[in-house]
Tab-separated table of C-alpha atoms in Angstrom:
chain	number	residue	atom	x	y	z
A	1239	MET	CA	231.252	-78.381	-185.795
A	1240	ALA	CA	234.187	-80.426	-184.613
A	1241	THR	CA	235.368	-79.889	-181.045
A	1242	ALA	CA	238.611	-81.851	-181.088
A	1243	TYR	CA	241.820	-80.278	-182.370
A	1244	GLU	CA	245.393	-81.384	-181.961
A	1245	HIS	CA	247.852	-78.712	-180.789
A	1246	HIS	CA	249.585	-77.008	-183.697
A	1247	HIS	CA	252.857	-75.151	-183.059
A	1248	PRO	CA	253.565	-71.939	-184.971
A	1249	ALA	CA	255.348	-72.789	-188.199
A	1250	ALA	CA	258.832	-71.492	-188.890
A	1251	SER	CA	259.147	-68.832	-191.542
A	1252	VAL	CA	260.373	-69.944	-194.959
A	1253	LEU	CA	262.548	-66.816	-195.218
A	1254	ASP	CA	266.025	-66.800	-193.693
A	1255	GLY	CA	266.590	-64.241	-190.961
A	1256	LEU	CA	263.023	-64.142	-189.658
A	1257	THR	CA	262.177	-65.217	-186.129
A	1258	GLU	CA	259.954	-68.238	-185.725
A	1259	GLU	CA	257.904	-66.529	-183.014
A	1260	PRO	CA	258.419	-62.790	-183.561
A	1261	TRP	CA	256.000	-61.792	-180.753
A	1262	ARG	CA	258.716	-62.971	-178.348
A	1263	ASP	CA	260.995	-60.183	-179.613
A	1264	ILE	CA	258.491	-57.448	-178.747
A	1265	PRO	CA	258.854	-56.027	-175.231
A	1266	GLN	CA	256.001	-57.346	-173.125
A	1267	GLU	CA	255.056	-53.878	-171.859
A	1268	GLU	CA	254.007	-52.896	-175.420
A	1269	ALA	CA	250.819	-54.890	-174.870
A	1270	ARG	CA	249.631	-52.218	-172.456
A	1271	TRP	CA	248.979	-49.526	-175.072
A	1272	MET	CA	247.542	-52.021	-177.580
A	1273	ARG	CA	244.860	-53.583	-175.406
A	1274	PRO	CA	242.689	-50.453	-174.966
A	1275	HIS	CA	242.448	-50.114	-178.773
A	1276	LEU	CA	240.962	-53.566	-179.352
A	1277	PRO	CA	237.282	-52.580	-178.883
A	1278	ASP	CA	237.693	-49.791	-181.456
A	1279	LEU	CA	239.250	-52.202	-183.930
A	1280	LEU	CA	236.480	-54.806	-183.883
A	1281	GLY	CA	233.830	-52.890	-185.824
A	1282	PRO	CA	236.049	-51.600	-188.657
A	1283	MET	CA	237.631	-55.029	-189.142
A	1284	VAL	CA	234.298	-56.844	-189.445
A	1285	ARG	CA	232.843	-54.154	-191.738
A	1286	GLY	CA	235.970	-54.196	-193.891
A	1287	VAL	CA	235.773	-57.960	-194.342
A	1288	LEU	CA	232.091	-57.809	-195.298
A	1289	ARG	CA	232.763	-55.004	-197.771
A	1290	HIS	CA	235.687	-56.705	-199.512
A	1291	VAL	CA	234.436	-60.316	-199.341
A	1292	PRO	CA	230.817	-60.251	-200.587
A	1293	GLU	CA	230.356	-63.960	-199.827
A	1294	TYR	CA	230.326	-63.068	-196.119
A	1295	ASP	CA	227.906	-60.151	-196.366
A	1296	ARG	CA	224.668	-61.601	-194.993
A	1297	PRO	CA	222.188	-58.873	-194.095
A	1298	GLY	CA	219.744	-60.123	-191.515
A	1299	ASP	CA	221.856	-63.117	-190.459
A	1300	THR	CA	222.669	-61.944	-186.937
A	1301	ALA	CA	223.956	-65.363	-185.849
A	1302	TYR	CA	226.603	-65.366	-188.572
A	1303	SER	CA	227.649	-61.792	-187.710
A	1304	ARG	CA	228.054	-62.744	-184.062
A	1305	VAL	CA	230.281	-65.692	-184.996
A	1306	ALA	CA	232.448	-63.452	-187.212
A	1307	GLU	CA	232.764	-60.784	-184.522
A	1308	ALA	CA	233.598	-63.358	-181.861
A	1309	ALA	CA	236.362	-64.902	-184.008
A	1310	VAL	CA	237.904	-61.503	-184.773
A	1311	ALA	CA	237.714	-60.405	-181.124
A	1312	HIS	CA	239.266	-63.660	-179.964
A	1313	ALA	CA	242.134	-63.353	-182.436
A	1314	MET	CA	242.938	-59.744	-181.539
A	1315	GLU	CA	242.788	-60.382	-177.803
A	1316	HIS	CA	245.017	-63.455	-178.119
A	1317	PHE	CA	247.533	-61.590	-180.328
A	1318	VAL	CA	248.032	-58.917	-177.682
A	1319	HIS	CA	248.068	-61.562	-174.958
A	1320	MET	CA	250.925	-63.387	-176.748
A	1321	ILE	CA	252.983	-60.209	-176.642
A	1322	ALA	CA	252.301	-59.821	-172.916
A	1323	ASP	CA	252.948	-63.528	-172.273
A	1324	PRO	CA	254.705	-65.379	-175.151
A	1325	ASP	CA	254.231	-68.711	-173.357
A	1326	ALA	CA	250.438	-68.392	-173.218
A	1327	SER	CA	248.362	-71.289	-174.599
A	1328	TRP	CA	247.298	-71.415	-178.248
A	1329	LYS	CA	244.718	-74.118	-177.660
A	1330	GLU	CA	241.591	-71.981	-177.456
A	1331	VAL	CA	242.308	-69.703	-180.407
A	1332	HIS	CA	243.354	-72.712	-182.502
A	1333	GLN	CA	240.029	-74.337	-181.727
A	1334	VAL	CA	238.106	-71.183	-182.698
A	1335	PHE	CA	239.715	-70.969	-186.144
A	1336	PHE	CA	239.661	-74.735	-186.643
A	1337	ASP	CA	235.889	-74.517	-186.127
A	1338	VAL	CA	235.610	-71.549	-188.473
A	1339	GLY	CA	237.396	-73.470	-191.237
A	1340	TYR	CA	235.306	-76.549	-190.509
A	1341	GLY	CA	232.113	-74.508	-190.811
A	1342	GLU	CA	233.187	-73.012	-194.135
A	1343	ALA	CA	233.587	-76.504	-195.604
A	1344	VAL	CA	230.239	-77.673	-194.190
A	1345	GLU	CA	228.502	-74.698	-195.794
A	1346	GLY	CA	230.170	-75.451	-199.126
A	1347	ARG	CA	232.247	-72.294	-199.453
A	1348	SER	CA	235.761	-72.087	-200.830
A	1349	LEU	CA	238.680	-71.884	-198.411
A	1350	GLU	CA	239.941	-69.021	-200.558
A	1351	HIS	CA	237.136	-66.738	-199.294
A	1352	LEU	CA	238.104	-67.381	-195.666
A	1353	GLN	CA	241.797	-66.816	-196.329
A	1354	ASN	CA	241.002	-63.584	-198.142
A	1355	ALA	CA	238.838	-62.410	-195.227
A	1356	MET	CA	241.614	-63.186	-192.737
A	1357	ARG	CA	244.170	-61.265	-194.792
A	1358	ILE	CA	241.896	-58.223	-195.012
A	1359	GLY	CA	241.184	-58.300	-191.273
A	1360	SER	CA	244.891	-58.587	-190.516
A	1361	ARG	CA	245.748	-55.641	-192.794
A	1362	LEU	CA	243.117	-53.440	-191.180
A	1363	ALA	CA	244.324	-54.334	-187.678
A	1364	TRP	CA	247.930	-53.686	-188.612
A	1365	ARG	CA	247.119	-50.341	-190.229
A	1366	HIS	CA	245.342	-49.144	-187.078
A	1367	LEU	CA	248.115	-50.335	-184.724
A	1368	ALA	CA	250.878	-48.907	-186.938
A	1369	VAL	CA	249.249	-45.464	-186.925
A	1370	GLU	CA	248.867	-45.583	-183.160
A	1371	ALA	CA	252.484	-46.751	-182.668
A	1372	GLU	CA	253.783	-43.820	-184.723
A	1373	ARG	CA	251.546	-41.419	-182.810
A	1374	LEU	CA	253.066	-42.694	-179.578
A	1375	GLY	CA	256.571	-42.228	-180.996
A	1376	ARG	CA	257.499	-45.906	-180.958
A	1377	PRO	CA	260.780	-46.681	-182.801
A	1378	ARG	CA	260.603	-47.984	-186.343
A	1379	THR	CA	262.361	-51.205	-185.344
A	1380	LEU	CA	259.433	-51.928	-183.023
A	1381	ILE	CA	256.924	-51.169	-185.757
A	1382	SER	CA	258.776	-53.603	-188.052
A	1383	LEU	CA	258.642	-56.275	-185.358
A	1384	LEU	CA	254.916	-55.678	-184.899
A	1385	ALA	CA	254.389	-56.146	-188.658
A	1386	GLU	CA	256.381	-59.376	-188.645
A	1387	ALA	CA	254.480	-60.652	-185.608
A	1388	ASN	CA	251.147	-59.744	-187.203
A	1389	PHE	CA	251.872	-61.699	-190.387
A	1390	ALA	CA	253.328	-64.684	-188.538
A	1391	TYR	CA	250.288	-64.775	-186.280
A	1392	LEU	CA	248.009	-64.701	-189.329
A	1393	ASP	CA	249.871	-67.696	-190.757
A	1394	VAL	CA	249.200	-69.740	-187.614
A	1395	LEU	CA	245.490	-68.915	-187.584
A	1396	ALA	CA	245.196	-69.595	-191.328
A	1397	SER	CA	246.845	-72.994	-190.768
A	1398	ALA	CA	244.323	-73.835	-188.034
A	1399	ALA	CA	241.420	-72.820	-190.298
A	1400	ALA	CA	242.821	-74.842	-193.206
A	1401	HIS	CA	243.160	-77.861	-190.929
A	1402	GLY	CA	239.508	-77.552	-189.890
A	1403	TYR	CA	238.436	-77.112	-193.502
A	1404	SER	CA	240.388	-80.191	-194.576
A	1405	ARG	CA	239.006	-82.282	-191.716
A	1406	ALA	CA	235.416	-81.379	-192.652
A	1407	ARG	CA	236.039	-82.231	-196.303
A	1408	GLU	CA	237.551	-85.591	-195.343
A	1409	LYS	CA	234.627	-86.373	-193.074
A	1410	ALA	CA	232.086	-85.374	-195.730
A	1411	ALA	CA	233.877	-87.486	-198.336
A	1412	GLY	CA	233.900	-90.465	-195.966
A	1413	GLU	CA	230.194	-90.108	-195.208
A	1414	ARG	CA	229.397	-89.731	-198.907
A	1415	GLU	CA	231.331	-92.902	-199.729
A	1416	GLN	CA	229.498	-94.769	-196.976
A	1417	ARG	CA	226.138	-93.648	-198.374
A	1418	ARG	CA	227.205	-94.638	-201.894
A	1419	GLY	CA	228.368	-98.007	-200.557
A	1420	ARG	CA	224.985	-98.609	-198.901
A	1421	LEU	CA	223.259	-97.662	-202.148
A	1422	LEU	CA	225.370	-100.159	-204.099
A	1423	THR	CA	224.480	-102.871	-201.587
A	1424	LEU	CA	220.757	-102.090	-201.914
A	1425	LEU	CA	220.897	-102.097	-205.716
A	1426	LEU	CA	222.660	-105.475	-205.822
A	1427	SER	CA	220.639	-107.149	-203.069
A	1428	ASP	CA	218.860	-110.411	-203.786
A	1429	PRO	CA	215.889	-110.323	-203.573
A	1430	PRO	CA	215.706	-106.694	-204.777
A	1431	ALA	CA	215.373	-104.041	-202.070
A	1432	PRO	CA	212.086	-102.068	-201.845
A	1433	PRO	CA	212.068	-99.277	-204.468
A	1434	GLU	CA	211.332	-96.600	-201.854
A	1435	ALA	CA	214.420	-97.646	-199.849
A	1436	VAL	CA	216.577	-97.420	-202.976
A	1437	ARG	CA	215.198	-93.990	-203.886
A	1438	GLU	CA	215.775	-92.673	-200.359
A	1439	GLN	CA	219.373	-93.913	-200.244
A	1440	SER	CA	219.987	-92.550	-203.736
A	1441	ALA	CA	218.984	-89.076	-202.540
A	1442	ARG	CA	221.225	-89.366	-199.459
A	1443	ALA	CA	224.182	-90.496	-201.552
A	1444	GLY	CA	223.698	-87.758	-204.145
A	1445	TRP	CA	223.703	-90.374	-206.932
A	1446	PRO	CA	220.659	-89.961	-209.228
A	1447	LEU	CA	219.100	-93.256	-210.263
A	1448	PRO	CA	219.443	-93.827	-214.042
A	1449	LYS	CA	216.917	-95.617	-216.224
A	1450	ARG	CA	219.323	-98.492	-216.878
A	1451	MET	CA	222.586	-99.709	-215.441
A	1452	ALA	CA	225.186	-102.431	-215.811
A	1453	VAL	CA	227.505	-104.058	-213.277
A	1454	ILE	CA	231.232	-104.606	-213.749
A	1455	VAL	CA	233.257	-107.101	-211.716
A	1456	LEU	CA	237.051	-106.791	-211.874
A	1457	ARG	CA	239.698	-109.360	-211.108
A	1458	PRO	CA	241.756	-108.163	-208.090
A	1459	ARG	CA	245.368	-107.288	-208.738
A	1460	PRO	CA	248.134	-108.771	-206.573
A	1461	GLY	CA	249.161	-106.311	-203.876
A	1462	SER	CA	246.146	-104.033	-204.428
A	1463	GLY	CA	244.440	-105.027	-201.187
A	1464	GLY	CA	241.249	-105.645	-203.137
A	1465	GLU	CA	241.048	-101.999	-204.196
A	1466	GLY	CA	239.891	-101.144	-207.700
A	1467	PRO	CA	241.277	-98.556	-210.134
A	1468	ALA	CA	242.173	-95.141	-208.723
A	1469	GLY	CA	240.623	-91.892	-209.918
A	1470	LEU	CA	237.310	-93.329	-211.108
A	1471	PRO	CA	234.678	-90.742	-212.136
A	1472	PRO	CA	232.012	-90.083	-209.461
A	1473	SER	CA	229.315	-91.291	-211.866
A	1474	LEU	CA	230.446	-94.874	-211.104
A	1475	LEU	CA	229.323	-96.512	-207.870
A	1476	THR	CA	232.138	-98.631	-206.438
A	1477	GLY	CA	232.323	-101.420	-203.885
A	1478	LEU	CA	233.341	-105.044	-203.439
A	1479	ASP	CA	231.746	-108.285	-204.564
A	1480	HIS	CA	233.207	-111.245	-202.663
A	1481	GLY	CA	236.547	-109.442	-202.415
A	1482	ARG	CA	236.579	-108.274	-206.033
A	1483	PRO	CA	236.207	-104.635	-207.128
A	1484	CYS	CA	232.657	-104.048	-208.308
A	1485	LEU	CA	231.296	-101.039	-210.240
A	1486	ILE	CA	227.801	-99.926	-211.225
A	1487	VAL	CA	227.721	-98.039	-214.536
A	1488	PRO	CA	224.737	-95.733	-215.126
A	1489	ASP	CA	223.237	-95.587	-218.629
A	1490	PRO	CA	225.820	-97.978	-220.164
A	1491	ASP	CA	224.168	-97.809	-223.593
A	1492	GLY	CA	224.894	-94.090	-224.016
A	1493	PRO	CA	226.995	-92.941	-226.986
A	1494	GLY	CA	230.695	-93.553	-226.427
A	1495	ARG	CA	230.082	-95.092	-223.009
A	1496	MET	CA	231.903	-98.353	-223.741
A	1497	GLU	CA	234.904	-96.563	-225.211
A	1498	GLU	CA	235.014	-94.335	-222.130
A	1499	LEU	CA	234.975	-97.389	-219.872
A	1500	ALA	CA	237.730	-99.014	-221.916
A	1501	ALA	CA	239.960	-96.001	-221.258
A	1502	THR	CA	239.006	-95.792	-217.570
A	1503	LEU	CA	239.678	-99.487	-216.921
A	1504	ALA	CA	242.665	-99.903	-219.246
A	1505	GLY	CA	244.962	-102.591	-217.920
A	1506	TRP	CA	242.307	-104.199	-215.693
A	1507	THR	CA	240.675	-107.549	-216.375
A	1508	GLY	CA	236.956	-107.683	-215.744
A	1509	ALA	CA	233.502	-108.388	-217.097
A	1510	ILE	CA	230.404	-106.274	-217.575
A	1511	GLY	CA	226.906	-107.696	-217.238
A	1512	PRO	CA	223.973	-106.782	-219.467
A	1513	SER	CA	222.265	-103.395	-219.322
A	1514	VAL	CA	219.173	-103.731	-217.113
A	1515	PRO	CA	216.569	-101.577	-215.328
A	1516	VAL	CA	217.485	-100.413	-211.827
A	1517	ASP	CA	215.453	-103.107	-210.096
A	1518	ARG	CA	217.362	-105.861	-211.931
A	1519	ALA	CA	220.932	-104.801	-211.144
A	1520	GLY	CA	221.429	-108.130	-209.352
A	1521	THR	CA	220.875	-109.928	-212.655
A	1522	SER	CA	223.595	-107.867	-214.321
A	1523	LEU	CA	225.934	-108.732	-211.440
A	1524	LEU	CA	225.171	-112.452	-211.825
A	1525	TRP	CA	226.173	-112.504	-215.486
A	1526	ALA	CA	229.179	-110.270	-214.910
A	1527	ARG	CA	230.480	-112.824	-212.399
A	1528	ARG	CA	230.022	-115.667	-214.858
A	1529	ALA	CA	231.447	-113.751	-217.797
A	1530	LEU	CA	234.564	-112.978	-215.746
A	1531	GLU	CA	235.360	-116.709	-215.868
A	1532	LEU	CA	235.760	-116.353	-219.650
A	1533	ALA	CA	238.349	-113.569	-219.463
A	1534	PRO	CA	241.498	-115.759	-219.648
A	1535	ALA	CA	240.087	-117.627	-222.664
A	1536	VAL	CA	239.276	-114.532	-224.716
A	1537	PRO	CA	242.148	-112.031	-224.370
A	1538	GLY	CA	241.182	-110.028	-227.423
A	1539	ARG	CA	237.455	-110.502	-227.645
A	1540	GLY	CA	234.571	-108.910	-225.854
A	1541	ARG	CA	236.415	-105.771	-224.849
A	1542	ALA	CA	234.452	-102.575	-224.319
A	1543	GLY	CA	233.476	-101.188	-227.666
A	1544	GLY	CA	234.371	-104.349	-229.616
A	1545	GLY	CA	232.055	-106.575	-231.630
A	1546	PRO	CA	231.421	-110.254	-231.035
A	1547	GLY	CA	233.709	-111.354	-233.803
A	1548	ASN	CA	236.543	-108.930	-233.175
A	1549	ARG	CA	239.684	-110.740	-232.041
A	1550	THR	CA	242.218	-108.051	-232.738
A	1551	GLY	CA	242.694	-107.012	-229.104
A	1552	GLY	CA	241.817	-103.520	-227.926
A	1553	ARG	CA	243.634	-100.840	-226.002
A	1554	GLY	CA	242.879	-102.572	-222.686
A	1555	ALA	CA	244.191	-105.881	-224.022
A	1556	ARG	CA	247.434	-104.331	-225.201
A	1557	ARG	CA	248.024	-102.979	-221.698
A	1558	GLY	CA	247.416	-106.331	-220.027
A	1559	GLY	CA	243.671	-106.191	-219.364
A	1560	VAL	CA	240.350	-106.931	-221.011
A	1561	LEU	CA	236.716	-106.101	-220.327
A	1562	VAL	CA	234.501	-109.020	-221.316
A	1563	ARG	CA	230.917	-108.158	-222.247
A	1564	ALA	CA	228.526	-110.869	-221.133
A	1565	GLU	CA	226.120	-110.079	-223.971
A	1566	GLU	CA	228.788	-110.928	-226.543
A	1567	HIS	CA	229.348	-114.403	-225.098
A	1568	LEU	CA	225.837	-115.769	-224.947
A	1569	PRO	CA	226.671	-119.240	-226.357
A	1570	GLU	CA	229.582	-119.812	-223.968
A	1571	LEU	CA	227.589	-118.630	-220.948
A	1572	LEU	CA	224.529	-120.695	-221.839
A	1573	LEU	CA	226.679	-123.746	-222.335
A	1574	ARG	CA	228.361	-123.241	-218.974
A	1575	GLU	CA	224.922	-123.214	-217.374
A	1576	GLY	CA	224.075	-126.587	-218.924
A	1577	GLY	CA	227.623	-127.810	-219.384
A	1578	THR	CA	227.210	-131.453	-218.399
A	1579	LEU	CA	224.150	-131.970	-220.606
A	1580	ALA	CA	225.841	-130.202	-223.523
A	1581	GLU	CA	228.898	-132.453	-223.243
A	1582	ILE	CA	226.773	-135.601	-223.279
A	1583	VAL	CA	224.769	-134.486	-226.316
A	1584	ALA	CA	227.914	-133.248	-228.106
A	1585	GLY	CA	229.598	-136.604	-227.580
A	1586	ARG	CA	226.717	-138.289	-229.402
A	1587	ARG	CA	225.925	-135.720	-232.086
A	1588	LEU	CA	229.545	-134.970	-232.964
A	1589	ALA	CA	230.931	-138.502	-232.747
A	1590	PRO	CA	232.193	-138.349	-236.384
A	1591	LEU	CA	234.572	-135.543	-235.373
A	1592	GLU	CA	236.021	-137.736	-232.619
A	1593	GLU	CA	236.611	-140.499	-235.174
A	1594	ALA	CA	238.482	-138.101	-237.474
A	1595	GLY	CA	241.307	-137.778	-234.922
A	1596	PRO	CA	242.397	-134.862	-232.682
A	1597	ARG	CA	243.950	-132.536	-235.265
A	1598	GLN	CA	241.656	-133.235	-238.207
A	1599	GLY	CA	238.552	-133.331	-236.008
A	1600	LEU	CA	239.335	-129.931	-234.459
A	1601	ARG	CA	240.088	-128.397	-237.888
A	1602	LEU	CA	236.777	-129.662	-239.296
A	1603	ALA	CA	234.825	-128.563	-236.202
A	1604	VAL	CA	236.160	-125.001	-236.407
A	1605	THR	CA	235.404	-124.914	-240.150
A	1606	LEU	CA	231.832	-126.157	-239.633
A	1607	LEU	CA	231.163	-123.589	-236.884
A	1608	GLU	CA	232.398	-120.687	-239.027
A	1609	CYS	CA	230.360	-121.929	-242.013
A	1610	MET	CA	227.230	-122.021	-239.870
A	1611	LYS	CA	227.943	-118.475	-238.615
A	1612	HIS	CA	228.264	-117.285	-242.217
A	1613	GLY	CA	225.236	-119.121	-243.610
A	1614	PHE	CA	227.504	-121.654	-245.312
A	1615	ASN	CA	229.120	-118.929	-247.389
A	1616	ALA	CA	232.543	-120.394	-248.076
A	1617	THR	CA	234.154	-117.047	-248.851
A	1618	GLY	CA	233.056	-115.454	-245.556
A	1619	ALA	CA	234.226	-118.443	-243.527
A	1620	ALA	CA	237.516	-118.565	-245.430
A	1621	ASP	CA	238.251	-114.906	-244.544
A	1622	VAL	CA	237.942	-115.708	-240.820
A	1623	LEU	CA	239.885	-118.962	-241.064
A	1624	CYS	CA	242.589	-117.372	-243.271
A	1625	VAL	CA	242.369	-120.128	-245.869
A	1626	HIS	CA	241.287	-120.306	-249.524
A	1627	PRO	CA	237.495	-120.629	-250.122
A	1628	GLN	CA	238.167	-123.823	-252.055
A	1629	THR	CA	239.705	-125.306	-248.891
A	1630	VAL	CA	236.499	-124.525	-247.008
A	1631	ARG	CA	234.402	-126.167	-249.757
A	1632	TYR	CA	236.596	-129.258	-249.621
A	1633	ARG	CA	236.197	-129.558	-245.854
A	1634	LEU	CA	232.432	-129.028	-246.135
A	1635	ALA	CA	232.232	-131.896	-248.582
A	1636	GLN	CA	234.060	-134.068	-246.047
A	1637	LEU	CA	231.654	-132.991	-243.293
A	1638	HIS	CA	228.589	-133.783	-245.389
A	1639	GLY	CA	229.923	-137.282	-245.903
A	1640	MET	CA	230.742	-137.813	-242.210
A	1641	PHE	CA	227.358	-136.973	-240.680
A	1642	GLY	CA	224.211	-139.012	-241.105
A	1643	PHE	CA	222.004	-135.884	-241.262
A	1644	ASP	CA	221.910	-132.634	-243.214
A	1645	ILE	CA	224.357	-130.300	-241.454
A	1646	GLU	CA	222.836	-127.341	-243.331
A	1647	ASP	CA	219.320	-127.963	-241.998
A	1648	PRO	CA	218.210	-124.634	-240.401
A	1649	ALA	CA	216.173	-126.567	-237.803
A	1650	ILE	CA	219.313	-127.984	-236.152
A	1651	ARG	CA	221.733	-125.120	-236.805
A	1652	LEU	CA	221.344	-123.430	-233.400
A	1653	GLU	CA	221.804	-126.700	-231.507
A	1654	MET	CA	224.831	-127.634	-233.627
A	1655	MET	CA	226.477	-124.251	-233.093
A	1656	LEU	CA	226.097	-124.549	-229.323
A	1657	LEU	CA	227.405	-128.112	-229.327
A	1658	LEU	CA	230.358	-127.167	-231.550
A	1659	HIS	CA	231.290	-124.409	-229.067
A	1660	THR	CA	231.380	-126.994	-226.296
A	1661	TRP	CA	233.285	-129.573	-228.360
A	1662	ILE	CA	235.900	-127.050	-229.578
A	1663	GLU	CA	236.466	-125.670	-226.082
A	1664	ARG	CA	237.054	-129.160	-224.700
A	1665	HIS	CA	239.286	-130.373	-227.568
A	1666	GLY	CA	241.110	-127.157	-228.315
A	1667	THR	CA	242.881	-126.891	-224.948
């Protein structure tokens, strides 16, 4: 449990006309008749709490019972002491209930159970003291003051317990994030970390290892401090990759997973690497990094859930972001890997396009690439190019006459498609 607690002053009542510290209004000598009743109160209060809050009824757990009794005894003794000496210190009783709240969070119980237990204990104490005050003939104004003091005192102790509970939750969340961060680092390490180390850290982080995963790298936003999107689901591991937000997505091939990611990352620009086994997460990161370089050039293509030929722009694109899928940009990524060689070969193979001039050459190159994609079906290519099929056939006739080899030869189609990608990218900008 925590041992450090900052001093917390009793809070003012939210109701007009009530005293901030009502125990100061009770004559100090009233503490004399209360103190002898405290030992008789302890047992009924603890039993009442256990009866009305089943979560705290632990038969056989003597250590827990001792803690509960000690907290109740401390509170009752301090309450009477505050009447006898309103300037007495709150430090010790604050620490006791801070620790109680802290322990509740550590054990995974709801703060509501503790608050309910404190209310029940306070009611039982007040009922006993009220009966005794009437028996002694104390005036009703005094009994009203005692009630007000009892409830105000409960508020202070409940605040201390809530503070302890909150501190434990914050600490647990921080430790969990640290463990998840270490797991992300292990998964993305190059060379891959030992499998047993990954499994051990996965258990500590409470993040079950999936069969497959994919890595997303996001482009940082100005003024974000490098932080990624807020409110991400806990199923995503988050961290940084060279100052950029980085996410690990478990089971990315699951039904609706890409659409879910599109909604989660709407407005962000990023890239997702291929789906890989756990021990190859570094490979997914590598291709996510390289695919991110394509994001400005393909604002409507490659979004989560979109097909390779879809250029309509998805929900993320409309809101200023796009998620590029590396797998949908294989030609561009392969060409970037061998860019200099591709440019040299393209300059030789596609020389006739250079000779046709900038505008005509680019128009013919785009037409040839679409025809190759569609198996030289003029109608299919025309639909993509938004021209008449006869226009495509006319351009194809021109292309056949320009090249000294059969442009429809299946043996060279793959090479030509890759080279055309390179040529179009260089001449189309």
